[in-house]
mmCIF file of C-alpha atoms in Angstrom:
data_model
loop_
_atom_site.group_PDB
_atom_site.id
_atom_site.type_symbol
_atom_site.label_atom_id
_atom_site.label_comp_id
_atom_site.label_asym_id
_atom_site.label_seq_id
_atom_site.Cartn_x
_atom_site.Cartn_y
_atom_site.Cartn_z
ATOM 1 C CA MET A 7 -178.917 -124.164 54.250
ATOM 2 C CA LEU A 8 -176.817 -124.479 50.963
ATOM 3 C CA ARG A 9 -179.723 -123.093 49.117
ATOM 4 C CA LEU A 10 -179.519 -119.879 51.225
ATOM 5 C CA VAL A 11 -175.997 -119.408 51.026
ATOM 6 C CA ARG A 12 -176.337 -119.722 47.157
ATOM 7 C CA VAL A 13 -179.230 -117.202 46.970
ATOM 8 C CA LEU A 14 -177.075 -114.530 49.355
ATOM 9 C CA SER A 15 -173.965 -115.066 47.380
ATOM 10 C CA HIS A 16 -176.351 -114.515 43.975
ATOM 11 C CA THR A 17 -177.712 -111.576 45.852
ATOM 12 C CA PHE A 18 -174.289 -109.768 46.990
ATOM 13 C CA PHE A 19 -172.687 -110.119 43.255
ATOM 14 C CA ILE A 20 -175.774 -109.004 41.458
ATOM 15 C CA SER A 21 -175.982 -105.921 43.825
ATOM 16 C CA LEU A 22 -172.270 -105.576 43.342
ATOM 17 C CA HIS A 23 -172.594 -105.412 39.540
ATOM 18 C CA SER A 24 -176.055 -102.932 40.042
ATOM 19 C CA GLY A 25 -174.268 -100.997 42.587
ATOM 20 C CA ALA A 26 -171.189 -100.114 40.389
ATOM 21 C CA LEU A 27 -173.591 -98.854 37.661
ATOM 22 C CA LEU A 28 -176.452 -97.588 39.624
ATOM 23 C CA TYR A 29 -174.610 -93.514 39.626
ATOM 24 C CA ILE A 30 -172.855 -93.666 36.505
ATOM 25 C CA THR A 31 -175.310 -94.888 33.787
ATOM 26 C CA SER A 32 -177.301 -91.642 33.528
ATOM 27 C CA SER A 33 -173.917 -89.651 32.985
ATOM 28 C CA PHE A 34 -172.656 -92.289 30.554
ATOM 29 C CA LEU A 35 -176.319 -91.617 28.766
ATOM 30 C CA TYR A 36 -175.661 -87.651 29.013
ATOM 31 C CA ARG A 37 -172.467 -88.368 26.483
ATOM 32 C CA PHE A 38 -175.170 -88.994 23.885
ATOM 33 C CA PHE A 39 -178.114 -87.308 24.629
ATOM 34 C CA GLN A 40 -180.116 -83.898 26.804
ATOM 35 C CA PRO A 41 -181.357 -84.245 30.211
ATOM 36 C CA GLU A 42 -184.629 -84.605 28.850
ATOM 37 C CA ILE A 43 -183.993 -87.419 26.736
ATOM 38 C CA VAL A 44 -181.777 -89.315 29.594
ATOM 39 C CA SER A 45 -185.333 -88.675 31.481
ATOM 40 C CA LEU A 46 -187.251 -90.243 28.814
ATOM 41 C CA LEU A 47 -185.036 -93.343 28.771
ATOM 42 C CA TYR A 48 -185.402 -94.096 32.473
ATOM 43 C CA LEU A 49 -189.066 -93.924 32.004
ATOM 44 C CA LEU A 50 -189.098 -96.160 29.188
ATOM 45 C CA ALA A 51 -186.902 -98.663 31.193
ATOM 46 C CA ALA A 52 -189.219 -98.819 34.117
ATOM 47 C CA VAL A 53 -192.440 -99.286 31.535
ATOM 48 C CA GLY A 54 -190.639 -102.177 30.433
ATOM 49 C CA ASN A 55 -189.886 -103.524 33.722
ATOM 50 C CA ILE A 56 -193.587 -102.947 34.660
ATOM 51 C CA CYS A 57 -194.553 -104.847 31.838
ATOM 52 C CA LEU A 58 -192.570 -107.668 32.903
ATOM 53 C CA PHE A 59 -193.524 -107.878 36.476
ATOM 54 C CA LEU A 60 -197.169 -108.221 34.889
ATOM 55 C CA LEU A 61 -195.895 -110.711 32.849
ATOM 56 C CA ALA A 62 -193.790 -112.352 35.408
ATOM 57 C CA PRO A 63 -196.491 -115.290 36.577
ATOM 58 C CA ARG A 64 -197.063 -116.492 33.323
ATOM 59 C CA LEU A 65 -193.297 -116.592 32.539
ATOM 60 C CA LEU A 66 -192.834 -118.560 35.745
ATOM 61 C CA LYS A 67 -195.218 -121.245 34.880
ATOM 62 C CA TYR A 68 -193.471 -121.835 31.301
ATOM 63 C CA PHE A 69 -189.895 -121.553 32.161
ATOM 64 C CA GLY A 70 -189.541 -122.184 35.431
ATOM 65 C CA THR A 71 -187.998 -120.190 38.541
ATOM 66 C CA THR A 72 -184.472 -121.622 38.028
ATOM 67 C CA ARG A 73 -184.782 -121.147 34.028
ATOM 68 C CA LEU A 74 -186.351 -117.606 34.413
ATOM 69 C CA PHE A 75 -183.771 -116.617 36.375
ATOM 70 C CA PHE A 76 -180.458 -117.441 34.156
ATOM 71 C CA LEU A 77 -182.550 -116.370 31.160
ATOM 72 C CA PHE A 78 -182.992 -112.680 32.855
ATOM 73 C CA LEU A 79 -179.073 -113.290 34.128
ATOM 74 C CA LEU A 80 -177.800 -113.636 29.905
ATOM 75 C CA ILE A 81 -180.123 -110.550 29.362
ATOM 76 C CA THR A 82 -178.867 -108.355 31.936
ATOM 77 C CA LEU A 83 -175.331 -109.259 30.944
ATOM 78 C CA ALA A 84 -175.938 -108.710 27.122
ATOM 79 C CA GLY A 85 -177.383 -105.142 27.824
ATOM 80 C CA THR A 86 -174.325 -104.483 30.174
ATOM 81 C CA LEU A 87 -171.647 -105.568 27.524
ATOM 82 C CA GLY A 88 -173.932 -103.234 24.923
ATOM 83 C CA LEU A 89 -173.525 -100.394 27.222
ATOM 84 C CA ALA A 90 -169.389 -100.851 27.864
ATOM 85 C CA PHE A 91 -169.123 -100.868 23.956
ATOM 86 C CA ALA A 92 -171.685 -98.515 22.665
ATOM 87 C CA LEU A 93 -170.570 -95.918 20.161
ATOM 88 C CA THR A 94 -173.780 -94.315 19.015
ATOM 89 C CA PRO A 95 -176.766 -92.927 20.726
ATOM 90 C CA LEU A 96 -179.107 -95.699 19.258
ATOM 91 C CA ALA A 97 -176.885 -98.367 20.636
ATOM 92 C CA ALA A 98 -176.630 -96.699 24.073
ATOM 93 C CA ALA A 99 -180.631 -96.280 24.172
ATOM 94 C CA LEU A 100 -181.156 -99.727 23.083
ATOM 95 C CA SER A 101 -178.789 -101.286 25.486
ATOM 96 C CA PHE A 102 -179.788 -99.477 28.602
ATOM 97 C CA LEU A 103 -183.764 -100.118 27.840
ATOM 98 C CA PHE A 104 -182.767 -103.879 27.699
ATOM 99 C CA TYR A 105 -180.438 -103.257 31.147
ATOM 100 C CA GLY A 106 -183.066 -101.327 33.025
ATOM 101 C CA SER A 107 -186.079 -103.255 31.834
ATOM 102 C CA PHE A 108 -184.325 -106.607 33.027
ATOM 103 C CA LEU A 109 -182.052 -106.020 35.719
ATOM 104 C CA PHE A 110 -185.139 -106.129 38.552
ATOM 105 C CA MET A 111 -186.004 -109.430 37.151
ATOM 106 C CA ASN A 112 -183.274 -110.927 38.857
ATOM 107 C CA TYR A 113 -184.370 -109.932 42.403
ATOM 108 C CA TYR A 114 -187.616 -110.826 41.604
ATOM 109 C CA CYS A 115 -186.438 -114.233 40.665
ATOM 110 C CA LEU A 116 -184.378 -114.018 43.927
ATOM 111 C CA ASP A 117 -187.268 -113.225 46.359
ATOM 112 C CA ILE A 118 -189.395 -115.897 45.116
ATOM 113 C CA PHE A 119 -186.295 -118.607 46.179
ATOM 114 C CA LEU A 120 -186.144 -116.636 49.529
ATOM 115 C CA GLU A 121 -189.771 -117.377 50.095
ATOM 116 C CA GLU A 122 -189.386 -120.861 49.272
ATOM 117 C CA LEU A 123 -186.650 -120.792 52.090
ATOM 118 C CA SER A 124 -188.468 -118.885 54.537
ATOM 119 C CA SER A 125 -190.499 -119.765 57.642
ATOM 120 C CA ASP A 126 -192.684 -117.850 59.392
ATOM 121 C CA ALA A 127 -190.625 -118.232 62.574
ATOM 122 C CA HIS A 128 -187.663 -116.856 61.060
ATOM 123 C CA THR A 129 -188.963 -114.510 58.077
ATOM 124 C CA GLY A 130 -187.402 -111.243 59.939
ATOM 125 C CA GLU A 131 -184.122 -112.710 60.298
ATOM 126 C CA ILE A 132 -183.619 -114.327 56.891
ATOM 127 C CA ARG A 133 -185.056 -110.790 55.160
ATOM 128 C CA GLY A 134 -182.605 -108.950 57.217
ATOM 129 C CA LEU A 135 -179.646 -111.194 55.909
ATOM 130 C CA TYR A 136 -180.965 -111.071 52.375
ATOM 131 C CA PHE A 137 -181.421 -107.143 52.532
ATOM 132 C CA THR A 138 -177.921 -106.726 54.200
ATOM 133 C CA PHE A 139 -175.831 -109.017 51.395
ATOM 134 C CA LEU A 140 -177.968 -106.864 48.896
ATOM 135 C CA ASN A 141 -176.857 -103.464 50.362
ATOM 136 C CA ALA A 142 -173.758 -104.502 51.116
ATOM 137 C CA GLY A 143 -173.243 -104.972 47.235
ATOM 138 C CA ILE A 144 -174.868 -101.677 46.364
ATOM 139 C CA ALA A 145 -172.823 -100.078 48.928
ATOM 140 C CA LEU A 146 -169.415 -101.455 47.573
ATOM 141 C CA GLY A 147 -170.508 -101.064 44.387
ATOM 142 C CA PRO A 148 -169.498 -97.188 43.677
ATOM 143 C CA LEU A 149 -165.775 -98.708 44.997
ATOM 144 C CA VAL A 150 -165.701 -100.290 41.604
ATOM 145 C CA VAL A 151 -166.317 -97.021 39.832
ATOM 146 C CA ALA A 152 -163.659 -95.111 42.335
ATOM 147 C CA LEU A 153 -161.110 -97.810 41.172
ATOM 148 C CA LEU A 154 -161.403 -98.357 37.600
ATOM 149 C CA ALA A 155 -163.070 -95.039 36.068
ATOM 150 C CA ARG A 156 -160.403 -92.698 34.050
ATOM 151 C CA GLY A 157 -161.618 -89.838 33.573
ATOM 152 C CA ASP A 158 -165.075 -89.532 31.991
ATOM 153 C CA SER A 159 -163.843 -93.309 30.427
ATOM 154 C CA LEU A 160 -166.233 -95.663 31.896
ATOM 155 C CA GLU A 161 -165.607 -98.472 29.662
ATOM 156 C CA ARG A 162 -163.756 -100.586 31.955
ATOM 157 C CA VAL A 163 -166.321 -100.070 34.976
ATOM 158 C CA TYR A 164 -169.065 -101.783 32.557
ATOM 159 C CA LEU A 165 -166.840 -104.727 31.627
ATOM 160 C CA ALA A 166 -165.966 -105.469 35.286
ATOM 161 C CA SER A 167 -169.863 -105.101 35.944
ATOM 162 C CA ALA A 168 -170.448 -107.646 33.290
ATOM 163 C CA ALA A 169 -167.686 -109.788 34.991
ATOM 164 C CA LEU A 170 -169.840 -109.766 38.023
ATOM 165 C CA LEU A 171 -172.569 -111.538 36.668
ATOM 166 C CA ILE A 172 -170.584 -114.543 35.644
ATOM 167 C CA PHE A 173 -170.549 -116.130 38.974
ATOM 168 C CA PRO A 174 -174.386 -116.302 39.495
ATOM 169 C CA ILE A 175 -174.271 -117.115 35.524
ATOM 170 C CA LEU A 176 -172.384 -120.284 36.133
ATOM 171 C CA ILE A 177 -173.978 -121.252 39.597
ATOM 172 C CA THR A 178 -177.303 -120.917 37.652
ATOM 173 C CA LEU A 179 -176.072 -123.134 34.838
ATOM 174 C CA PHE A 180 -174.860 -125.905 37.117
ATOM 175 C CA SER A 181 -178.116 -125.962 39.242
ATOM 176 C CA LEU A 182 -180.025 -126.361 35.739
ATOM 177 C CA ARG A 183 -177.408 -129.113 34.580
ATOM 178 C CA PHE A 184 -178.306 -131.203 37.691
ATOM 179 C CA LYS A 185 -181.950 -130.101 38.304
ATOM 180 C CA ARG A 186 -184.346 -132.485 37.172
ATOM 181 C CA LYS A 187 -187.328 -130.499 37.516
ATOM 182 C CA ASP A 188 -187.532 -126.555 37.989
ATOM 183 C CA SER A 189 -190.348 -125.578 40.417
ATOM 184 C CA PRO A 190 -192.484 -122.618 38.773
ATOM 185 C CA GLY A 191 -192.298 -121.166 42.467
ATOM 186 C CA LYS A 192 -194.897 -119.374 44.859
ATOM 187 C CA GLY A 193 -194.847 -116.281 42.720
ATOM 188 C CA ALA A 194 -196.925 -118.064 39.608
ATOM 189 C CA HIS A 195 -200.414 -116.951 40.532
ATOM 190 C CA THR A 196 -202.518 -113.993 39.480
ATOM 191 C CA LEU A 197 -201.397 -110.720 40.356
ATOM 192 C CA PRO A 198 -203.953 -110.057 43.335
ATOM 193 C CA PHE A 199 -204.830 -106.166 42.608
ATOM 194 C CA ARG A 200 -208.306 -106.704 44.749
ATOM 195 C CA GLU A 201 -206.886 -108.275 47.913
ATOM 196 C CA TRP A 202 -203.925 -105.467 47.742
ATOM 197 C CA TRP A 203 -206.435 -102.816 47.663
ATOM 198 C CA ARG A 204 -208.414 -104.093 50.631
ATOM 199 C CA ASN A 205 -205.456 -104.836 52.873
ATOM 200 C CA VAL A 206 -205.109 -101.479 54.048
ATOM 201 C CA ASP A 207 -201.688 -102.272 55.674
ATOM 202 C CA VAL A 208 -200.022 -103.407 52.406
ATOM 203 C CA ARG A 209 -201.428 -100.820 50.375
ATOM 204 C CA ARG A 210 -199.974 -98.326 52.707
ATOM 205 C CA ALA A 211 -196.389 -99.992 52.460
ATOM 206 C CA THR A 212 -196.754 -100.429 48.903
ATOM 207 C CA LEU A 213 -197.527 -96.486 48.609
ATOM 208 C CA ALA A 214 -194.637 -95.509 50.635
ATOM 209 C CA LYS A 215 -192.647 -97.881 48.533
ATOM 210 C CA VAL A 216 -193.613 -95.910 45.777
ATOM 211 C CA VAL A 217 -192.775 -92.300 47.344
ATOM 212 C CA LEU A 218 -189.404 -93.355 48.338
ATOM 213 C CA GLU A 219 -188.485 -95.031 44.687
ATOM 214 C CA VAL A 220 -189.332 -91.756 43.104
ATOM 215 C CA PHE A 221 -187.118 -90.125 45.292
ATOM 216 C CA PHE A 222 -184.191 -92.703 44.928
ATOM 217 C CA GLY A 223 -184.744 -92.465 41.112
ATOM 218 C CA PHE A 224 -184.685 -88.661 41.346
ATOM 219 C CA MET A 225 -180.990 -89.023 43.001
ATOM 220 C CA VAL A 226 -179.674 -92.127 40.940
ATOM 221 C CA ILE A 227 -180.448 -90.164 38.245
ATOM 222 C CA PHE A 228 -179.736 -86.465 38.423
ATOM 223 C CA VAL A 229 -177.708 -86.171 41.162
ATOM 224 C CA PRO A 230 -174.598 -87.796 39.904
ATOM 225 C CA ILE A 231 -174.799 -85.461 36.347
ATOM 226 C CA TYR A 232 -174.773 -82.564 38.872
ATOM 227 C CA LEU A 233 -171.848 -83.444 41.077
ATOM 228 C CA HIS A 234 -169.819 -84.742 38.195
ATOM 229 C CA SER A 235 -170.886 -82.556 35.389
ATOM 230 C CA THR A 236 -171.492 -78.886 36.810
ATOM 231 C CA LEU A 237 -169.690 -79.346 40.391
ATOM 232 C CA GLY A 238 -166.610 -81.235 38.736
ATOM 233 C CA PHE A 239 -166.143 -84.236 41.007
ATOM 234 C CA SER A 240 -163.978 -86.836 39.728
ATOM 235 C CA TRP A 241 -165.762 -90.445 39.694
ATOM 236 C CA ALA A 242 -162.442 -91.482 41.855
ATOM 237 C CA GLU A 243 -164.162 -88.989 44.442
ATOM 238 C CA LEU A 244 -167.723 -89.625 44.116
ATOM 239 C CA GLY A 245 -167.364 -93.344 44.199
ATOM 240 C CA ILE A 246 -165.876 -93.074 47.969
ATOM 241 C CA ILE A 247 -168.900 -90.631 48.244
ATOM 242 C CA PHE A 248 -171.671 -92.838 47.447
ATOM 243 C CA THR A 249 -170.234 -95.532 49.562
ATOM 244 C CA VAL A 250 -169.950 -93.498 52.404
ATOM 245 C CA ALA A 251 -173.868 -92.316 52.004
ATOM 246 C CA LEU A 252 -174.845 -96.315 51.358
ATOM 247 C CA LEU A 253 -173.267 -97.716 54.505
ATOM 248 C CA PRO A 254 -176.361 -96.813 56.692
ATOM 249 C CA PHE A 255 -178.572 -99.493 54.627
ATOM 250 C CA VAL A 256 -175.931 -101.976 55.758
ATOM 251 C CA PHE A 257 -175.643 -101.704 59.199
ATOM 252 C CA PHE A 258 -179.421 -101.298 60.039
ATOM 253 C CA GLU A 259 -180.907 -103.851 57.815
ATOM 254 C CA LEU A 260 -179.852 -106.966 59.759
ATOM 255 C CA PRO A 261 -181.086 -105.391 63.119
ATOM 256 C CA ILE A 262 -184.297 -104.011 61.805
ATOM 257 C CA GLY A 263 -185.160 -107.354 60.360
ATOM 258 C CA GLU A 264 -184.564 -109.201 63.782
ATOM 259 C CA LEU A 265 -186.723 -106.670 65.348
ATOM 260 C CA ALA A 266 -189.536 -107.256 62.586
ATOM 261 C CA GLY A 267 -189.226 -110.885 63.016
ATOM 262 C CA HIS A 268 -189.716 -110.367 67.078
ATOM 263 C CA PHE A 269 -192.692 -108.142 67.025
ATOM 264 C CA PHE A 270 -194.431 -108.750 64.094
#
């Protein structure tokens, strides 16, 4: 039970951190680059993230799950601080590439921790609870923007988001201090591409997820630029708008998880 609480608390703080930066980073990069270059930077960060996912099983075997999670948290923190203090296009681009490539690797490790805690009988309920905490953090993140953004100045938001990572970093460091052996995790195996392709249900779910992520990517990158730079909405207004828009993800995850556990 204590391990589950720790995973859920990590999930909430990392998601709150992520949610605070989710809708402002494209506008931040827009200060330094044209929209085409902003799109290219997001594409490069996605490629870096894919490469890390492909390397993840080997990294897990070498470092162990907890140590790798700690390393990813530190790199994410460094990328966030780099964005907070970036004054040149080169500094902004490099900081974003590090941040964008490594952020979702934290969720990869959290997913492994969750898998180790889940039993077949309660997988739906545990996953529903996990996604409720995840989406609650992301939904509350824009409120951080609404409270801290001053005009077009976003440095305070980046610093506050960096501070939100301190809690999971300290808890993970404490776990490493008193953990003699770090498990390589269930994710440390060769990626089963053939098995994935042969499993029709999993393949369809994956392709549906890809389509959704493309849609979410457009919304996250271009909608904030349009609403803020073209229509003139302030970040205080946009923070509230985005939080309200994300609330259904919070309210429906737990009941959907319970239904999935009951029927599947």
